[in-house]
Amino acid sequence: MALWNGSYPFYPGANACFPFDTTRAVIVTIFLSMLVTFIIILPGIRGKGRLFWFLRLVLGLFIGAVVLTVQFTRDWETGWVQANTSYKSFSPIQVNVDIGLHIGLVGVNITLRGNPVNQINETINYNEHFPWNFGADYDRSYSEGLKKGLPSPILYVAEKFSTQSPCTTHRQYRIAGHYVSLTLWLAFCTWLISILLFSMSILLYGGHMLLLTATLILFSLLFFFTVRNTSKCPIQFGPVSLRTSYGESFWLALATGLLCLLLGLGIIILSSVQPEKLKLIFSLDKRSKEEVWDKSCLPAEPSCSAQDVLMGPLGELCQVTATQL
């Protein structure tokens, strides 16, 4: 029985199109499992500390999940265009298709979808990935696409990013992707250190590490912004051209970096201006516990105020109470 619009998900084919990114699904599942696990123990926390603890949990897991997930996403830069173009090389047959370009840190995805999907007795629904990460050979993937007989629009767009192309976009995006990925991995490590420091109640240094996490995320976006604004060869399909813009991963990373920046600055400012409120947010305010302890040590009756407390020798570790007559 065929799945996913007539293609088998576990076997490669000429137009195999997977419905989701498995790496992203695994990461999201792990962090959601951690969130559910912590929510289960949430009723065991009493008082106002329950709300603050839940907010810290959600924000911490959100930051870690985003920093780790955008490493493997393929939508840092995206673009779509609808065009009437030739479907196969040396063929006069024209098809109406949507052509999508999705650029990530580890490669480029090219999508071809017919309008309608079934045209010229074929199902036009392609999603081809051409990697350029460490250990991958982009030109080899492109050659394999030629051997498979991929449609002309996919090969035309993929050729723009090959090492043989005069556009030199392959080298720019590949180097930028490596630097962005390295910076994000450093940001993930500093996020882990900040979580460890917060759990050890070292709030000021945890805020500094969170501020460093924000700086690394914003620097990674700066690397990608630099290569994004360099001159590129036009991708032309007749009278229309394929233009790209920043994708969801870029904006999500930007929002996460700004969130880390605000949280880090807020913790550092509160630590120097109003440390008691910061301790209250992190459930470290011990005044209530001290008051309870002091009240337990007070005498039960007002008449006991005239009592004198005499302590015996230290070796005996006993307390003697004498009442004045």
PDB file of C-alpha atoms in Angstrom, residues 18 27 36 63 114 120 137 143 149 159 164 191-192 195 202 230 253 260 274 281 300 305 309:
ATOM      1  CA  PHE A  18       8.774  13.267   3.076  1.00  0.00           C
ATOM      2  CA  ILE A  27      14.247  17.211  19.223  1.00  0.00           C
ATOM      3  CA  VAL A  36       5.445  16.951  30.607  1.00  0.00           C
ATOM      4  CA  ILE A  63      15.454  28.556  24.595  1.00  0.00           C
ATOM      5  CA  GLY A 114       2.588  21.214 -10.063  1.00  0.00           C
ATOM      6  CA  ILE A 120       1.337  15.335 -18.551  1.00  0.00           C
ATOM      7  CA  ASP A 137      29.825  16.543  -1.561  1.00  0.00           C
ATOM      8  CA  SER A 143      25.545  14.662 -10.473  1.00  0.00           C
ATOM      9  CA  GLY A 149      16.691  12.560 -14.459  1.00  0.00           C
ATOM     10  CA  GLU A 159      23.302  24.418 -10.518  1.00  0.00           C
ATOM     11  CA  GLN A 164      31.218  25.050 -10.896  1.00  0.00           C
ATOM     12  CA  TRP A 191      22.623  27.802  27.905  1.00  0.00           C
ATOM     13  CA  LEU A 192      23.352  24.509  29.666  1.00  0.00           C
ATOM     14  CA  ILE A 195      20.704  26.294  33.707  1.00  0.00           C
ATOM     15  CA  ILE A 202      24.271  31.296  41.580  1.00  0.00           C
ATOM     16  CA  THR A 230      25.927  39.642  -0.884  1.00  0.00           C
ATOM     17  CA  ALA A 253      16.492  32.505  16.376  1.00  0.00           C
ATOM     18  CA  CYS A 260      17.901  35.763  26.264  1.00  0.00           C
ATOM     19  CA  GLN A 274      16.647  44.579  44.209  1.00  0.00           C
ATOM     20  CA  ILE A 281      11.420  34.904  41.632  1.00  0.00           C
ATOM     21  CA  ALA A 300       3.292  29.508  74.059  1.00  0.00           C
ATOM     22  CA  SER A 305       7.795  36.252  79.353  1.00  0.00           C
ATOM     23  CA  VAL A 309      16.274  30.267  80.616  1.00  0.00           C
TER      24      VAL A 309
END
